[in-house]
Amino acid sequence: MAERIRFSKAAALQALDAKAMRIAKREGFDRGKGASQLNPKDRMFDEDVRKAVEYGRMSALEEFACSIEEGFQFEPKDQP
């Protein structure tokens, strides 16, 4: 098992950024363009799309909370 990195504000921010970059790369998102990347364009403010985005936010927060509960440590892969 790789060496784990202790929790700190800087490590937490790096972990969050690294996870966001991986999602952006996997999904082909430009992190600077926001919701305009959602398709189809006429559904951008559709209730189903809004709910899916909120579910993603909730899942991300749950995952981050779990990481903290597991000893305030992050795997090296969560670093940029």
PDB file of C-alpha atoms in Angstrom, residues 14-44:
ATOM      1  CA  GLN A  14      -5.433  19.305  -3.324  1.00  0.00           C
ATOM      2  CA  ALA A  15      -7.505  16.126  -2.964  1.00  0.00           C
ATOM      3  CA  LEU A  16     -10.703  17.909  -3.958  1.00  0.00           C
ATOM      4  CA  ASP A  17      -9.033  19.583  -6.935  1.00  0.00           C
ATOM      5  CA  ALA A  18      -7.472  16.300  -8.103  1.00  0.00           C
ATOM      6  CA  LYS A  19     -10.853  14.532  -7.925  1.00  0.00           C
ATOM      7  CA  ALA A  20     -12.500  17.386  -9.846  1.00  0.00           C
ATOM      8  CA  MET A  21      -9.776  17.256 -12.515  1.00  0.00           C
ATOM      9  CA  ARG A  22     -10.256  13.481 -12.937  1.00  0.00           C
ATOM     10  CA  ILE A  23     -14.023  13.899 -13.365  1.00  0.00           C
ATOM     11  CA  ALA A  24     -13.528  16.774 -15.828  1.00  0.00           C
ATOM     12  CA  LYS A  25     -11.074  14.705 -17.870  1.00  0.00           C
ATOM     13  CA  ARG A  26     -13.266  11.581 -17.816  1.00  0.00           C
ATOM     14  CA  GLU A  27     -16.415  13.499 -18.818  1.00  0.00           C
ATOM     15  CA  GLY A  28     -14.725  15.944 -21.190  1.00  0.00           C
ATOM     16  CA  PHE A  29     -15.723  18.979 -19.122  1.00  0.00           C
ATOM     17  CA  ASP A  30     -14.043  22.368 -19.274  1.00  0.00           C
ATOM     18  CA  ARG A  31     -14.019  23.428 -15.615  1.00  0.00           C
ATOM     19  CA  GLY A  32     -14.377  27.073 -16.644  1.00  0.00           C
ATOM     20  CA  LYS A  33     -17.580  26.705 -18.668  1.00  0.00           C
ATOM     21  CA  GLY A  34     -20.092  25.596 -16.025  1.00  0.00           C
ATOM     22  CA  ALA A  35     -23.525  24.171 -16.813  1.00  0.00           C
ATOM     23  CA  SER A  36     -23.410  25.348 -20.439  1.00  0.00           C
ATOM     24  CA  GLN A  37     -21.734  21.989 -21.145  1.00  0.00           C
ATOM     25  CA  LEU A  38     -24.860  20.025 -20.237  1.00  0.00           C
ATOM     26  CA  ASN A  39     -26.782  18.552 -23.151  1.00  0.00           C
ATOM     27  CA  PRO A  40     -29.292  18.903 -24.611  1.00  0.00           C
ATOM     28  CA  LYS A  41     -29.155  22.679 -24.229  1.00  0.00           C
ATOM     29  CA  ASP A  42     -32.930  23.085 -23.963  1.00  0.00           C
ATOM     30  CA  ARG A  43     -32.878  20.889 -20.823  1.00  0.00           C
ATOM     31  CA  MET A  44     -30.154  22.813 -18.975  1.00  0.00           C
TER      32      MET A  44
END
